[in-house]
XYZ file of N, CA and C in Angstrom:
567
model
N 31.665 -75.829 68.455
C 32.283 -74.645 67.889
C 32.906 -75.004 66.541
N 32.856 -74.197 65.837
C 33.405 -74.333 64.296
C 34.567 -73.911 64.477
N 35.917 -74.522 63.434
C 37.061 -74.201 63.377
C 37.523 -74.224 62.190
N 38.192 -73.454 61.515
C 38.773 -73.448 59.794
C 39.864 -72.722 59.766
N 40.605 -72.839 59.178
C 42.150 -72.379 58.319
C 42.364 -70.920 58.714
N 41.252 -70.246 58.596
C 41.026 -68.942 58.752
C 41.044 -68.431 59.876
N 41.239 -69.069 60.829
C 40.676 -68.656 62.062
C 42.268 -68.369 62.863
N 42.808 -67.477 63.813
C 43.867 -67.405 64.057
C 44.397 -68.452 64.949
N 45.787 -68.295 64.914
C 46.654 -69.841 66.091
C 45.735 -69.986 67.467
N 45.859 -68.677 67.879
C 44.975 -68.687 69.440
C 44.207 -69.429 69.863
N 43.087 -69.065 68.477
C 41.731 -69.803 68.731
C 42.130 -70.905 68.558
N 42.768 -71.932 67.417
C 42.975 -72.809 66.962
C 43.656 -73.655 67.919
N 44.976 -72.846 68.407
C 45.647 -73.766 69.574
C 44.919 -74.217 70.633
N 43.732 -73.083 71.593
C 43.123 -72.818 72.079
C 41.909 -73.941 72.242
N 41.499 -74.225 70.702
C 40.681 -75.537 70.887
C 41.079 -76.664 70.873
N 42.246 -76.847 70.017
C 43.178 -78.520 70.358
C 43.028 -78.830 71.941
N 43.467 -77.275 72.991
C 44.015 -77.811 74.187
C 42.736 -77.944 75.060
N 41.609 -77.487 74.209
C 40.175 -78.152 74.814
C 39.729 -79.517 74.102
N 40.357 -79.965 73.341
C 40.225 -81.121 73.100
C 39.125 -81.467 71.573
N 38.914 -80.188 70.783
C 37.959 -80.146 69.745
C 38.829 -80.768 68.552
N 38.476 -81.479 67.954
C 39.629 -82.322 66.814
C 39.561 -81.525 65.881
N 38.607 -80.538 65.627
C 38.201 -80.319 64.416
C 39.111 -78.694 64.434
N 39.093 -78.396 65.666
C 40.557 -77.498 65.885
C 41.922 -77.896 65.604
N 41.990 -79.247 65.510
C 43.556 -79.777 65.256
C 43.860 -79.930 63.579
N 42.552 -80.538 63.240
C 42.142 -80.874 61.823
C 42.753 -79.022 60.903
N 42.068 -78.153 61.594
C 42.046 -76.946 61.072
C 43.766 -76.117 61.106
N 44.070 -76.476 62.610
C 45.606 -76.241 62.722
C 46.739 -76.364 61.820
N 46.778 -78.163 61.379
C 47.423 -78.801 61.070
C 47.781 -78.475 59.006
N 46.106 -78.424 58.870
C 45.946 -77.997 57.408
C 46.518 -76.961 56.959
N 46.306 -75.407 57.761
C 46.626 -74.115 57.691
C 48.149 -74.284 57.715
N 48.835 -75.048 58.786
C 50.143 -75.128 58.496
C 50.882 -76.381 57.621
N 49.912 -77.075 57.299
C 50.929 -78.297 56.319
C 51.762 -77.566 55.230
N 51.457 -76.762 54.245
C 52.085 -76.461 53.513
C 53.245 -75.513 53.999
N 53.225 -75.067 54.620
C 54.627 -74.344 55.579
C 55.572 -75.441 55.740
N 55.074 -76.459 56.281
C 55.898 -77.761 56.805
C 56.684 -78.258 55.218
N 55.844 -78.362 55.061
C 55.831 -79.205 53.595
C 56.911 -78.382 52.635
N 57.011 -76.930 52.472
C 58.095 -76.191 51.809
C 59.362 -76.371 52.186
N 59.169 -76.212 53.662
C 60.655 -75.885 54.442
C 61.535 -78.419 53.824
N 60.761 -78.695 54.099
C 60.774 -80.518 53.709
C 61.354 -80.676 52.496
N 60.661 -79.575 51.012
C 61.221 -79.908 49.736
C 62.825 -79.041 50.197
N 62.814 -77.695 50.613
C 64.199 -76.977 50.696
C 65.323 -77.879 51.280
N 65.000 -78.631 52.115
C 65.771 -79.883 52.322
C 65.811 -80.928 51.392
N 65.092 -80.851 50.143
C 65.233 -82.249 48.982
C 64.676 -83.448 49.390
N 63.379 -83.049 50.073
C 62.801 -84.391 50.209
C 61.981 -84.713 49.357
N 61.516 -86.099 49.030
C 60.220 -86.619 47.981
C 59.146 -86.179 48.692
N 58.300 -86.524 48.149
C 57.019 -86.658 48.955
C 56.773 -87.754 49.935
N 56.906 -88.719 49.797
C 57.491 -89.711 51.087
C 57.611 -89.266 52.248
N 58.974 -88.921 52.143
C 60.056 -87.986 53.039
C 59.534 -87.293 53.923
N 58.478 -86.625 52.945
C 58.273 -84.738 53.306
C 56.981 -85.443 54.075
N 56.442 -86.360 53.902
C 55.126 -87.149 54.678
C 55.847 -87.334 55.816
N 56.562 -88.323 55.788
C 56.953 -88.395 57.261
C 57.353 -87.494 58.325
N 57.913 -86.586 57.557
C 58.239 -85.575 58.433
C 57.174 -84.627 59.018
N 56.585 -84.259 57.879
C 55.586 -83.717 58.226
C 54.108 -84.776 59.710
N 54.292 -85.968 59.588
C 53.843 -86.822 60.658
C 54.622 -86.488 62.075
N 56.040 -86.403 61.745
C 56.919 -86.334 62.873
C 56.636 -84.938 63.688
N 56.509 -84.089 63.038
C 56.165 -82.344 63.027
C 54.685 -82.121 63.880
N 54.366 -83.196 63.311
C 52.927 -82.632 64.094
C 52.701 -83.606 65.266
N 53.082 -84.524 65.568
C 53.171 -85.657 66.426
C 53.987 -84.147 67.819
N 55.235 -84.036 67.087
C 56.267 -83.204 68.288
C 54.929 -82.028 68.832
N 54.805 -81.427 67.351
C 53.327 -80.362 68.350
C 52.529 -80.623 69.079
N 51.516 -81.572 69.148
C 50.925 -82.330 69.694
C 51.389 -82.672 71.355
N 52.537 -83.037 71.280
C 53.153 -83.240 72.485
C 53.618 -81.755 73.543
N 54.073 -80.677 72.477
C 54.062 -79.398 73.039
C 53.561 -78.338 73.107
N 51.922 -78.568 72.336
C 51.352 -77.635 72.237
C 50.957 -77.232 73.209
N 50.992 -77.135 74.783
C 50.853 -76.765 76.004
C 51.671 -75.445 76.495
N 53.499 -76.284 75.555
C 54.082 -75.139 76.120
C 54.614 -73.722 75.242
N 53.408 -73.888 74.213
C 53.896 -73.036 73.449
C 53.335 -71.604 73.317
N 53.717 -70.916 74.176
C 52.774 -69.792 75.104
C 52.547 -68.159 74.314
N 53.657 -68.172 73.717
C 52.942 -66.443 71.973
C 52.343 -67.758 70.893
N 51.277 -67.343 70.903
C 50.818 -68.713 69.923
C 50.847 -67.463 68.517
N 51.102 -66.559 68.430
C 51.673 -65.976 67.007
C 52.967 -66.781 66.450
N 53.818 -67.112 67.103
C 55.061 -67.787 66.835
C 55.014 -68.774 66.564
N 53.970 -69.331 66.535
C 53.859 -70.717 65.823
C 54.385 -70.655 64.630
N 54.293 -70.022 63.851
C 54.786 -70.493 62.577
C 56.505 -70.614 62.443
N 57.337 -69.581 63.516
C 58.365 -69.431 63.860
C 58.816 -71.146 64.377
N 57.930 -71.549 65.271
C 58.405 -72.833 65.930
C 58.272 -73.729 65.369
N 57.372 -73.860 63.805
C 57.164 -75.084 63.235
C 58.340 -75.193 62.091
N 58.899 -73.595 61.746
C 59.819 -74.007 61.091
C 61.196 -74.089 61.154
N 61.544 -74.067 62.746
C 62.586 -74.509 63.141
C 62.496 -75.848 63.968
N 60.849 -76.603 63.878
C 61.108 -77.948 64.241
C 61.329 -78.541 62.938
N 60.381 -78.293 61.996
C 60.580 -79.032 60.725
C 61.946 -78.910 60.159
N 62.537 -77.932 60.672
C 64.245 -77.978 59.813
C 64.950 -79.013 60.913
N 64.808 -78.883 61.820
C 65.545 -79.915 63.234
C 65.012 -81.195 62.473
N 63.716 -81.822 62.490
C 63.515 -83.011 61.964
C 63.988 -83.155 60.438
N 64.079 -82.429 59.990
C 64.919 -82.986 58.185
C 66.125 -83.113 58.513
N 66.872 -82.109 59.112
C 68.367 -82.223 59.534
C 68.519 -83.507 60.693
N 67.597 -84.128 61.512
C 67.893 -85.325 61.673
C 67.661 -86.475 61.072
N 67.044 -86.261 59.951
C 66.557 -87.430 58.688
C 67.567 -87.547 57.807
N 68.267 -86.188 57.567
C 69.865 -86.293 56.586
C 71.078 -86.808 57.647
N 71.073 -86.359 59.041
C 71.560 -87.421 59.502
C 71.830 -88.686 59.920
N 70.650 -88.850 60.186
C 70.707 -90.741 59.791
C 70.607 -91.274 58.577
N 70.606 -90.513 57.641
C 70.683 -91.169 56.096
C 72.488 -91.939 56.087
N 73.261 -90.904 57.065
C 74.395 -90.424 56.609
C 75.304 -92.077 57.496
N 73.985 -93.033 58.351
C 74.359 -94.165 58.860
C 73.795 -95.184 58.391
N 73.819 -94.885 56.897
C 73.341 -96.342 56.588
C 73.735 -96.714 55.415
N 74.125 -97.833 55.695
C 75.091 -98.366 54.704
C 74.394 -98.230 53.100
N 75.296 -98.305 52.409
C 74.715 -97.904 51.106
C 75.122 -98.982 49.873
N 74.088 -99.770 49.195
C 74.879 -100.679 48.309
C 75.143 -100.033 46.933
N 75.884 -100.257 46.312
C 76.617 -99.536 44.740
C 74.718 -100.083 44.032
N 74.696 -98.901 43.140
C 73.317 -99.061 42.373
C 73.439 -97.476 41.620
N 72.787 -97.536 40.473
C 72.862 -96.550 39.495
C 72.316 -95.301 40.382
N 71.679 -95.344 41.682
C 70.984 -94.040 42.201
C 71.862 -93.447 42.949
N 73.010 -94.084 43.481
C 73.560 -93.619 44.421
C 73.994 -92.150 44.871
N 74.154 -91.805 43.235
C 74.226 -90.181 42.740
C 73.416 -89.201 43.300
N 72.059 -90.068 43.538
C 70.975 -89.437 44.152
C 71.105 -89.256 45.467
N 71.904 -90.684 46.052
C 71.922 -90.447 47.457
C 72.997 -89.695 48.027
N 73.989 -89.501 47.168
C 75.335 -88.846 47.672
C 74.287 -86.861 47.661
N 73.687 -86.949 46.664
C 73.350 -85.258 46.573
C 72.855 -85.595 48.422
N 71.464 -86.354 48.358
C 71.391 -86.102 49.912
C 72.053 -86.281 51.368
N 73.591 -86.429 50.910
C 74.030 -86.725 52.535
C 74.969 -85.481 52.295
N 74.820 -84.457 51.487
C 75.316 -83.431 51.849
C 75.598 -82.433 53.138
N 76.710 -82.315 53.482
C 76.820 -81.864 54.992
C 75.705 -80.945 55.379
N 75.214 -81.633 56.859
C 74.059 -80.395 57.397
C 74.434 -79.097 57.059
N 75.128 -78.845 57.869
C 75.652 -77.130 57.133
C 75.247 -76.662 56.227
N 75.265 -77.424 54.812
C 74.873 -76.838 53.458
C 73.453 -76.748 53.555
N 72.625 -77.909 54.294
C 71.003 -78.073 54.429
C 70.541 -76.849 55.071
N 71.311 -76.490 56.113
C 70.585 -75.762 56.947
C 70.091 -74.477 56.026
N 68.840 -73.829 56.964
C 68.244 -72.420 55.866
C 68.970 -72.106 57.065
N 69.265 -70.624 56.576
C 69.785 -68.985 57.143
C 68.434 -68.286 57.618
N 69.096 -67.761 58.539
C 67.742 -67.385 59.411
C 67.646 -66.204 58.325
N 67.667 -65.362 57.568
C 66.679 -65.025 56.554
C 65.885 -65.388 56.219
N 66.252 -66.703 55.466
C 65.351 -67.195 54.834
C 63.949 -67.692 55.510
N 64.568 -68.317 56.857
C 63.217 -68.603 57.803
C 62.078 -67.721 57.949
N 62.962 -66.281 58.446
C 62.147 -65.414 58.276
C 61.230 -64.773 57.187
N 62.143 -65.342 56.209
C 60.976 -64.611 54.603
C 59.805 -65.786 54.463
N 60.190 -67.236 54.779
C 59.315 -68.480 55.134
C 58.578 -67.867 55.747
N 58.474 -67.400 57.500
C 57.158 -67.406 57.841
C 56.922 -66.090 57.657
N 57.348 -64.580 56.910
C 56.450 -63.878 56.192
C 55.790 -64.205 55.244
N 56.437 -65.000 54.568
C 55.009 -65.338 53.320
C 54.151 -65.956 53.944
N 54.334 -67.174 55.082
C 53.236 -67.990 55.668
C 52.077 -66.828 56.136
N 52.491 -65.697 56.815
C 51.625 -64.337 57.453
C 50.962 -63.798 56.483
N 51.623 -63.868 55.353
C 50.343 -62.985 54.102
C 49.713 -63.233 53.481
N 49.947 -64.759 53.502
C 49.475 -66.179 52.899
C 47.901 -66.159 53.706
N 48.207 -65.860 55.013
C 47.044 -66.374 55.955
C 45.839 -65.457 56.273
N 46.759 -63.981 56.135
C 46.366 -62.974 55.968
C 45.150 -62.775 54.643
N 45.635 -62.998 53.451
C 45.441 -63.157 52.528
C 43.993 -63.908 52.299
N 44.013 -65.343 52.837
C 42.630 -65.677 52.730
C 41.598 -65.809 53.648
N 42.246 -64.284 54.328
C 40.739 -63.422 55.420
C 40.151 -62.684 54.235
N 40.899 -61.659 53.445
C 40.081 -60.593 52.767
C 38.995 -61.678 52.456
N 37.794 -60.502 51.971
C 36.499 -61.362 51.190
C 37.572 -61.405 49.766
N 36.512 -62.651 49.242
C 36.537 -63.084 47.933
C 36.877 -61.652 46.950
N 36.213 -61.152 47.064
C 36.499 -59.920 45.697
C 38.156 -58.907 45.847
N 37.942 -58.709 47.264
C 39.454 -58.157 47.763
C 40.769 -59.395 47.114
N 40.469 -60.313 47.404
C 41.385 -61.646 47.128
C 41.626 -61.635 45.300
N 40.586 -61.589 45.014
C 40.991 -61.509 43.296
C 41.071 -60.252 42.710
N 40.748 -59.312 43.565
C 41.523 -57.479 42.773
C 42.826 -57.778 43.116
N 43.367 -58.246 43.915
C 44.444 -58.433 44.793
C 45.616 -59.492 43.707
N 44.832 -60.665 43.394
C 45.410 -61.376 42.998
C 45.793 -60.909 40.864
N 44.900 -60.624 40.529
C 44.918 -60.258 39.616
C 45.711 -58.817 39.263
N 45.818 -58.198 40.332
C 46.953 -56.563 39.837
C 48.462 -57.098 40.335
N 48.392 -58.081 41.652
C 50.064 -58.506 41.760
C 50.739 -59.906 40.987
N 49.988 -60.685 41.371
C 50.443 -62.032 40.848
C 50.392 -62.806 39.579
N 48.700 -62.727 39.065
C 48.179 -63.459 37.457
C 49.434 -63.038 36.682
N 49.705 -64.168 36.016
C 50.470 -63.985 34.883
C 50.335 -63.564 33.626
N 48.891 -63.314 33.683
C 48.485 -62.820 32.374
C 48.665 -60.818 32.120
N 48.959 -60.251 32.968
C 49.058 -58.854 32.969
C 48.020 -58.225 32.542
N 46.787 -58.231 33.296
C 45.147 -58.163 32.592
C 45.802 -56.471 33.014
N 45.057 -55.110 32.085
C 44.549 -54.344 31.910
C 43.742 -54.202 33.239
N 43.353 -52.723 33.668
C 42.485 -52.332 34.287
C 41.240 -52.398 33.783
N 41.070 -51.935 32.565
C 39.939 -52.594 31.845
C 39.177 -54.293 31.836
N 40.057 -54.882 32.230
C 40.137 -56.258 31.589
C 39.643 -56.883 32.962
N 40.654 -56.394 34.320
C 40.444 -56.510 35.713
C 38.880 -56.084 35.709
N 38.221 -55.213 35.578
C 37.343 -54.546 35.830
C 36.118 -55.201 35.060
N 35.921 -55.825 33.787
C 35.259 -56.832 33.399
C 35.042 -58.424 34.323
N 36.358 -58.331 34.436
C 36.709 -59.796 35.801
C 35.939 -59.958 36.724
N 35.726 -58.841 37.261
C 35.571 -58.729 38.842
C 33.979 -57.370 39.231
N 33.800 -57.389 37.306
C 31.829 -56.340 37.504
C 32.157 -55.380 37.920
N 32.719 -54.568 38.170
C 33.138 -53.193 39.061
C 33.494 -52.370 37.754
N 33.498 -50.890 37.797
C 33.772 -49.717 37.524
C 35.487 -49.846 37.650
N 36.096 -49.337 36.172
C 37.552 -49.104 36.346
C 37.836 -48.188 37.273
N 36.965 -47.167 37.684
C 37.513 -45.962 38.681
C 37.680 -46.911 39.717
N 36.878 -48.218 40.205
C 37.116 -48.419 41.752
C 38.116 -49.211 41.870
N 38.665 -49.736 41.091
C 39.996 -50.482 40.877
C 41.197 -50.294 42.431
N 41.516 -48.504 41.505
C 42.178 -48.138 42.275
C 42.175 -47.868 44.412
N 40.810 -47.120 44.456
C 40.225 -47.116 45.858
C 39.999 -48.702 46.432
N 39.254 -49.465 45.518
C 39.738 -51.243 46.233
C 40.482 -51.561 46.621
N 41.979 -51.090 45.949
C 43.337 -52.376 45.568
C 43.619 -51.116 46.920
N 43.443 -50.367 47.437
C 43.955 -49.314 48.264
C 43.643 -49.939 50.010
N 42.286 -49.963 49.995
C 41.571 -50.220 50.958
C 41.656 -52.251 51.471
N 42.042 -52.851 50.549
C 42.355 -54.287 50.199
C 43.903 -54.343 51.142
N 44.615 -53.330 50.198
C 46.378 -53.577 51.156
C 46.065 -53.028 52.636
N 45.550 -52.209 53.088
C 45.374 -51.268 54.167
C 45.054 -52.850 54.874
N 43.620 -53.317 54.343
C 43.335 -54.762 55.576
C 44.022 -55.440 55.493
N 44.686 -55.556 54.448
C 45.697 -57.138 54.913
C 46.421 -56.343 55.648
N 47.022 -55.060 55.609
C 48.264 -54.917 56.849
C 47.632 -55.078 58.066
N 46.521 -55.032 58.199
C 45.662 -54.831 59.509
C 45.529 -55.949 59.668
N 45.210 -57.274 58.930
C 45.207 -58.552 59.398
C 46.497 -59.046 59.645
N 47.619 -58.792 59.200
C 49.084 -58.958 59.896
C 49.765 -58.662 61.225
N 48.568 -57.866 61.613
C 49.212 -56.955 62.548
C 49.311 -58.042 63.687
C-alpha cells in the first residue's frame, strides 16, 4: 500500500500499527514541521529542535496504540513537544554553568517555564494552521496556486497577471478562488 503526507492520520496511524514503515516515514514527515515550530517557540537551535523532535517521535511510537481520535493528533503532538522542551529547559536549569562570553545566551534559555510555556491559544492557532496547511496540499495543483497567489505571494499580482500565471480566463478567477475555499473547508471538516 502506498502512503504520503497527504493521506489523513487514520490511514497513516492505521498503517504504522500494521507495521508498513513507509506509513511511519509519511506520518512523521507531515508532522515534523509542526514539531519543529512549536521547538524554535521554545528557542531551540537546530540541534535542540533535532533532538526533540527524536524524543517526540520515539514517545509516539510508544503510544501510538493509545491514541484513539486520530484527528487529535496534531493536538497531542503539540502538547508532547511542549512537555519535552519544557523538560529540556528544565534540565538545562541543572547544570552547572562555567563563566564564558555565551552565558548571556544561556541565561535567555533558563528562563522560567512559565514564560516558555505557549497559551492554549496559541496551541490552538498552531494546530489550525497545521489543518490548513494539510488541507491545503489536497487541493489539485492549480486550486493551490489560484489560492496561493490571491492570499499569500508577496508580489500583489493583478487578476490579470494571476490569470496569465495560471492560462485561465480572468472571469474564472473569481468562480475558482470560490469553489477552491468551499474544498478546503470540506477537507477540514
Amino acid at each position: 500500500m502506498k502512503y504520503s503526507v497527504a493521506d489523513d492520520d487514520k490511514k497513516l496511524i492505521n498503517g504504522c500499527l500494521s507495521g508498513f514503515e513507509e506509513a511511519w516515514e509519511a506520518l512523521i514527515s507531515k508532522h515534523q514541521r509542526l514539531i519543529y515550530t512549536i521547538c524554535k517557540r521554545y528557542h531551540l537551535d537546530d540541534d535542540e529542535a533535532g533532538d526533540i523532535f527524536g524524543r517526540v517521535s520515539m514517545v509516539l511510537l510508544q503510544h501510538l496504540k493509545s491514541i484513539k481520535d486520530h484527528s487529535r493528533l496534531p493536538a497531542w503532538l503539540i502538547t508532547t513537544t511542549s512537555r519535552e522542551c519544557w523538560q529540556y529547559h528544565k534540565n538545562l536549569r541543572t547544570v552547572s554553568l562555567t563563566p564564558d562570553e555565551n552565558n548571556y545566551e544561556i541565561a535567555y534559555m533558563l528562563e522560567p517555564a512559565t514564560e516558555l510555556a505557549l497559551p492554549e491559544e496559541e496551541l490552538l492557532s498552531l494546530e489550525q494552521r497545521h489543518q490548513v496547511r494539510d488541507a491545503f496540499k489536497q487541493l489539485p495543483k492549480r486550486n493551490q496556486k489560484l489560492l496561493w497567489y490571491l492570499f499569500f505571494d508577496d508580489k500583489n499580482l493583478s487578476y490579470n497577471q494571476i490569470a496569465a500565471e495560471l492560462n485561465m480566463p480572468v472571469s474564472s478567477i473569481g468562480p475558482t478562488r470560490g469553489r477552491s475555499l468551499e474544498k478546503l473547508r470540506q477537507l477540514m471538516e
